Amino acid sequence: MRRPLIAGNWKMYKTQVDTRAFFAAFLPLVASSVHCDIVIAPPFTSVPSAVEAARGSTIGIAGQNLHWEKEGAFTGEISAPMLVEAGCRAVIIGHSERRQYFGETDESVNRKLKAALAAGLTPIVCVGETLGEREGNRTQTVLQCQCEGGFASLTPQDFSRILLAYEPVWAIGTGRTATPEMAEEAHRHIRALAAERFTPEAASAVPVLYGGSVKPDNIRGLMAQPDIDGALVGGASLEAKSFAAIVNYQS
């Protein structure tokens, strides 16, 4: 049975002061939320503050990106061991904004994924199509290419340690959301690809989150779909009450 997970991606928002204030407001709102796991990915500078603020709770802290090398002359980059030392349990890899603005490729996603696994981090690997690709009926082809490239040379055991996030690029930060049926269709296709590449058992076990303008008023419809196991939340995770409302979608 796949356990639901709600993850918040703060992107380039919140200072350390903001982070402490968020957790002070958020923790009481989710104190009795045991139906799902919660992960928050703050900016790198706020990771230690988030780890400290979340101490004693079940909330996991994640990085928003990483480099595939352990160390080196890579100005401005963060390695997997650095994230682990800072207290991160997970890391987002291949987010559409990284692909769109910073040249992330399926090859770099694959290298980062392997580095995360080697360091004991749980990778949250993002895949998804642009509006042009969806309108051109290329969604399934794009997802297949991203999965084939991103998961190249992974073993079934490796695959069992990751999380996936389907993020239609056209729905991220736009206010547009894939209907639950559209999201479910993509999630089902991702599982079919995983079953073909690995095993049906591995495909059935991997959690697949939905990301793209997730809000308190659409989370229930999304979570009602059989192949949607949670959400990767952007803007709505920045405010304690709205993110808590998403976490508490069952109540």
PDB file of C-alpha atoms in Angstrom, residues 63 70 78 87 106 143 148 195 206:
ATOM      1  CA  GLY A  63      16.854  20.004  -0.910  1.00  0.00           C
ATOM      2  CA  LYS A  70      30.556  14.883  -4.114  1.00  0.00           C
ATOM      3  CA  ILE A  78      25.511  21.825  -3.510  1.00  0.00           C
ATOM      4  CA  GLY A  87      19.764  17.311   7.776  1.00  0.00           C
ATOM      5  CA  ASP A 106      17.460  13.693 -18.751  1.00  0.00           C
ATOM      6  CA  LEU A 143       7.098  11.109 -20.484  1.00  0.00           C
ATOM      7  CA  GLU A 148      14.015   6.282 -20.200  1.00  0.00           C
ATOM      8  CA  ALA A 195       6.312  -1.720 -15.345  1.00  0.00           C
ATOM      9  CA  VAL A 206       6.402   3.600  -6.552  1.00  0.00           C
TER      10      VAL A 206
END
